[in-house]
Coordinates of C-alpha atoms in Angstrom, one line a residue:
M1 CA 46.6 62.8 179.4
S2 CA 45.1 62.9 182.9
G3 CA 45.6 66.6 183.7
S4 CA 43.0 69.3 183.4
V5 CA 42.3 70.9 180.1
L6 CA 44.0 74.2 181.0
N7 CA 47.0 72.6 182.6
T8 CA 47.5 70.2 179.7
Y9 CA 47.2 73.1 177.2
F10 CA 49.8 75.1 179.1
K11 CA 52.2 72.1 179.1
H12 CA 51.7 71.5 175.3
A13 CA 52.1 75.2 174.6
L14 CA 55.3 75.5 176.6
V15 CA 56.9 72.5 174.8
K16 CA 55.9 74.0 171.5
A17 CA 57.5 77.2 172.6
G18 CA 60.8 75.3 173.2
F19 CA 60.6 74.7 177.0
P20 CA 60.9 71.3 178.7
N21 CA 57.7 69.4 179.7
C22 CA 58.9 69.2 183.3
L23 CA 58.4 72.8 184.4
N24 CA 56.2 73.6 187.3
I25 CA 53.2 75.5 186.0
E26 CA 51.2 77.8 188.3
Y27 CA 48.2 80.0 187.2
S28 CA 45.2 81.9 188.4
L29 CA 42.7 83.2 185.8
S30 CA 39.9 84.8 187.8
Y31 CA 40.1 88.3 186.2
C32 CA 41.8 89.6 189.4
Q33 CA 44.9 91.7 189.9
G34 CA 47.9 89.6 189.9
D35 CA 46.4 86.8 187.9
G36 CA 48.3 85.1 185.0
V37 CA 50.4 82.1 184.2
A38 CA 53.9 81.4 185.6
F39 CA 56.3 78.5 185.1
Y40 CA 59.4 77.5 187.0
G41 CA 62.3 75.1 186.6
R42 CA 65.8 74.3 185.2
L43 CA 66.7 74.5 181.5
N44 CA 69.2 71.9 180.4
T45 CA 71.7 72.2 177.5
E46 CA 69.4 70.7 174.9
T47 CA 66.6 73.1 175.9
L48 CA 69.0 76.1 175.8
I49 CA 70.1 75.3 172.3
N50 CA 66.5 74.7 171.2
L51 CA 65.5 78.1 172.7
F52 CA 68.4 79.9 171.2
N53 CA 67.6 78.5 167.7
K54 CA 64.0 79.7 168.1
L55 CA 65.2 83.2 168.9
N56 CA 68.0 83.3 166.4
P57 CA 67.1 81.7 163.0
Q58 CA 70.6 82.3 161.5
K59 CA 72.4 79.0 161.2
R60 CA 75.9 80.5 161.6
T61 CA 74.8 82.2 164.9
Q62 CA 73.2 79.0 166.1
K63 CA 76.5 77.1 165.5
M64 CA 78.5 79.9 167.3
F65 CA 76.2 79.6 170.4
S66 CA 76.2 75.8 170.4
N67 CA 80.0 75.7 170.4
L68 CA 80.2 78.5 173.0
L69 CA 77.8 76.7 175.3
N70 CA 79.7 73.4 175.1
H71 CA 83.0 75.1 175.9
I72 CA 81.5 77.1 178.8
E73 CA 80.1 73.9 180.3
S74 CA 83.5 72.2 180.2
W75 CA 84.9 75.1 182.3
E76 CA 82.1 75.1 184.9
P77 CA 82.7 71.7 186.6
H78 CA 81.6 72.7 190.1
Y79 CA 78.7 75.1 189.3
G80 CA 77.5 74.2 185.9
V81 CA 75.8 76.7 183.6
D82 CA 72.5 76.6 185.7
F83 CA 69.9 78.4 183.7
E84 CA 66.8 78.4 185.9
I85 CA 63.5 80.2 185.9
I86 CA 62.9 81.0 189.6
R87 CA 60.1 82.6 191.6
N88 CA 60.8 86.2 192.8
S89 CA 59.3 87.7 196.0
F90 CA 55.9 88.4 194.2
G91 CA 55.7 84.8 193.1
Y92 CA 54.7 83.6 196.6
R93 CA 51.4 85.4 196.3
Y94 CA 50.8 85.8 192.5
S95 CA 51.4 84.0 189.3
H96 CA 52.1 86.0 186.2
C97 CA 54.8 87.1 183.8
N98 CA 56.5 89.4 186.4
T99 CA 56.7 86.8 189.1
M100 CA 59.4 84.9 187.2
E101 CA 63.1 85.7 186.9
L102 CA 65.8 84.0 184.9
S103 CA 68.7 83.0 187.2
V104 CA 72.0 82.6 185.3
R105 CA 75.5 84.0 185.4
T106 CA 76.5 86.6 182.9
A107 CA 79.7 86.3 180.9
D108 CA 81.8 88.3 183.4
D109 CA 80.9 85.7 186.1
L110 CA 81.9 82.6 184.0
A111 CA 85.2 80.9 184.5
F112 CA 85.5 80.4 180.8
F113 CA 85.9 84.1 180.3
Y114 CA 87.9 85.2 183.4
D115 CA 90.0 82.1 184.2
R116 CA 93.6 82.4 182.9
D117 CA 93.9 78.7 182.1
A118 CA 90.6 78.9 180.2
R119 CA 92.0 81.6 178.0
K120 CA 94.7 79.3 176.8
E121 CA 92.0 77.1 175.3
W122 CA 89.8 79.7 173.7
Y123 CA 88.9 78.5 170.3
F124 CA 88.6 82.1 169.0
P125 CA 91.1 85.0 168.9
T126 CA 91.4 87.3 171.9
S127 CA 90.2 90.2 169.8
K128 CA 86.8 88.5 169.5
V129 CA 86.2 87.7 173.2
E130 CA 83.8 90.7 173.5
K131 CA 81.8 89.4 170.6
Y132 CA 81.3 86.0 172.3
K133 CA 80.5 87.6 175.7
A134 CA 77.9 89.7 173.9
L135 CA 76.4 86.6 172.3
W136 CA 76.1 85.0 175.7
D137 CA 74.7 88.0 177.5
G138 CA 72.4 88.9 174.6
F139 CA 70.9 85.4 174.8
I140 CA 70.2 85.9 178.5
Q141 CA 68.4 89.1 177.8
D142 CA 66.4 87.8 174.9
L143 CA 65.4 84.6 176.8
G144 CA 64.3 86.6 179.8
Q145 CA 61.9 88.6 177.6
Y146 CA 60.8 85.5 175.7
I147 CA 59.8 83.9 179.0
K148 CA 57.7 86.9 179.9
D149 CA 56.1 87.0 176.4
T150 CA 55.3 83.3 176.5
S151 CA 53.7 83.8 179.9
C152 CA 51.5 86.6 178.5
A153 CA 50.5 84.5 175.5
L154 CA 49.5 81.6 177.8
E155 CA 47.5 84.0 180.0
S156 CA 45.6 85.4 177.0
N157 CA 44.9 82.0 175.5
G158 CA 43.9 80.6 178.9
Y159 CA 41.2 83.3 179.2
Q160 CA 40.0 82.5 175.7
I161 CA 39.6 78.9 176.6
I162 CA 37.6 79.8 179.7
E163 CA 35.5 82.3 177.7
A164 CA 34.5 79.5 175.4
S165 CA 31.8 78.9 178.0
P166 CA 29.2 81.6 178.8
Y167 CA 29.9 83.7 182.0
Q168 CA 26.2 83.7 183.0
T169 CA 23.1 81.6 182.5
E170 CA 21.1 82.7 179.6
T171 CA 17.8 81.6 178.1
I172 CA 18.3 80.7 174.4
F173 CA 14.8 79.3 173.7
K174 CA 11.4 80.1 175.2
F175 CA 8.0 78.9 174.2
N176 CA 4.6 79.7 175.8
T177 CA 1.5 77.6 175.6
E178 CA -1.8 78.4 177.3
N179 CA -0.7 76.7 180.6
Y180 CA 3.0 76.1 180.3
L181 CA 6.3 77.8 179.8
I182 CA 9.0 75.8 178.0
E183 CA 12.6 77.1 178.3
L184 CA 16.1 76.0 177.3
K185 CA 18.9 77.7 179.2
R186 CA 22.6 77.7 178.5
K187 CA 24.8 77.7 181.6
S188 CA 28.5 78.1 182.3
S189 CA 30.6 74.9 182.1
E190 CA 33.9 74.6 183.9
F191 CA 35.0 72.1 181.2
Y192 CA 38.5 73.6 181.4
S193 CA 38.9 72.2 184.9
E194 CA 37.9 68.7 183.8
S195 CA 40.5 66.0 183.0
V196 CA 41.4 65.7 179.3
D197 CA 40.6 62.0 179.4
W198 CA 37.1 62.7 180.7
L199 CA 36.4 65.5 178.2
C200 CA 37.9 64.0 175.1
G201 CA 37.9 60.2 175.6
D202 CA 39.8 58.3 173.0
V203 CA 38.4 60.0 169.9
C204 CA 39.3 63.7 170.5
D205 CA 42.3 65.4 169.1
F206 CA 43.2 67.6 172.0
E207 CA 45.4 70.1 170.1
A208 CA 42.8 70.4 167.3
M209 CA 40.1 71.0 169.9
I210 CA 42.1 73.8 171.6
E211 CA 42.9 75.4 168.2
E212 CA 39.1 75.4 167.4
I213 CA 38.4 77.1 170.7
L214 CA 41.1 79.7 170.2
Q215 CA 39.7 80.4 166.7
G216 CA 36.2 80.8 168.2
K217 CA 34.9 77.8 166.3
L218 CA 34.1 75.7 169.3
C219 CA 32.1 76.4 172.5
Y220 CA 31.3 74.5 175.7
A221 CA 28.3 74.8 177.9
D222 CA 25.8 73.0 180.2
F223 CA 22.2 73.0 179.0
V224 CA 18.9 72.5 180.9
A225 CA 15.4 72.4 179.5
T226 CA 12.4 73.0 181.8
V227 CA 8.7 73.0 181.6
T228 CA 6.9 75.2 184.2
D229 CA 3.2 75.4 185.1
K230 CA 2.5 79.1 184.5
E231 CA -0.3 79.4 187.1
S232 CA 1.5 77.7 190.0
G233 CA 5.1 78.4 189.0
I234 CA 5.8 74.7 189.7
Q235 CA 8.5 73.1 187.5
L236 CA 6.9 70.0 186.1
G237 CA 9.7 68.6 184.1
S238 CA 13.3 69.1 183.1
D239 CA 16.3 67.5 181.4
E240 CA 19.9 68.5 181.6
I241 CA 23.3 67.8 180.0
T242 CA 26.8 69.0 180.9
G243 CA 30.0 69.7 179.0
V244 CA 28.4 69.9 175.6
S245 CA 30.8 71.0 172.8
Y246 CA 29.2 72.8 169.8
S247 CA 29.8 75.3 167.1
P248 CA 28.5 78.8 167.8
T249 CA 26.7 78.7 164.5
D250 CA 25.0 75.3 165.2
H251 CA 21.5 76.1 166.5
S252 CA 20.9 72.4 167.1
L253 CA 23.6 72.4 169.7
S254 CA 25.2 69.2 168.3
G255 CA 21.7 67.7 168.1
Y256 CA 21.0 68.1 171.9
R257 CA 18.5 71.0 171.6
Q258 CA 15.5 69.0 170.4
E259 CA 16.4 66.0 172.6
L260 CA 16.5 68.1 175.8
I261 CA 13.2 69.9 175.1
S262 CA 11.5 66.6 174.1
N263 CA 12.7 64.9 177.3
A264 CA 11.6 67.8 179.5
I265 CA 8.1 67.8 177.9
A266 CA 7.8 64.0 178.4
S267 CA 8.9 64.4 182.0
A268 CA 6.4 67.2 182.5
R269 CA 3.5 65.2 181.1
S270 CA 4.3 62.3 183.4
N271 CA 4.6 64.6 186.4
A272 CA 1.4 66.5 185.5
A273 CA -0.6 63.3 185.2
R274 CA 0.8 62.1 188.6
F275 CA 0.0 65.5 190.1
A276 CA -3.6 65.4 188.9
Y277 CA -4.0 61.9 190.2
L278 CA -2.8 62.8 193.7
H279 CA -5.0 65.8 193.9
A280 CA -8.2 64.4 192.3

């Protein structure tokens, strides 16, 4: 997995929702008008059956659609069924649930339903043709809505992942001595833009990590500890670490809190001694 955290999550989530892993994913999550997640591409026969089954749990209806799809495909030799999620006119500027459209022919436009020769090979009585046309058109309508709902869910979860890191720098520890100010600050981390391989390595379960983030059990941030001379305002020492994952209830910050402060103090002592020597 070499993609970014967000892009990899969107791919995993789309596959879990029944879509293929080859869709083109576009997104912008900057809290601006027109932001969101969109995905485009063709849907093959296997994907269509998978999606129909997700939307229609009844086994009998699933079998009806599978048979109908196979027969329709056999009567569309030149054009195929061609289910495709395409970009509408808004999609050239924005990426969200309303920039996608499902391009597909309705029952009345399919040779299987209007061709006279095809009628001779209908596997159902003529009296039931409207039922099968409604099955086809109903799936188109349901799938179009499912695509939009999936987009909205990806957008919501995408923002949750981003918000697992603080929006602004905040001081989470402050200690004053007679001459020095010791601070530990938590800063925003764009961990979601990093590659999954860099963030997780070989030991991280990516899907479990994302689930913990979405449940509010895991946060990411950069941390910096500083020691400042109060009289001069000179920063004498510091230590910093980026991309730290930690539980919001873990005040030790996965053990890095004490280490950062200790390293900053050690750095300050070394620099203070050097400063005193140079100005003796």
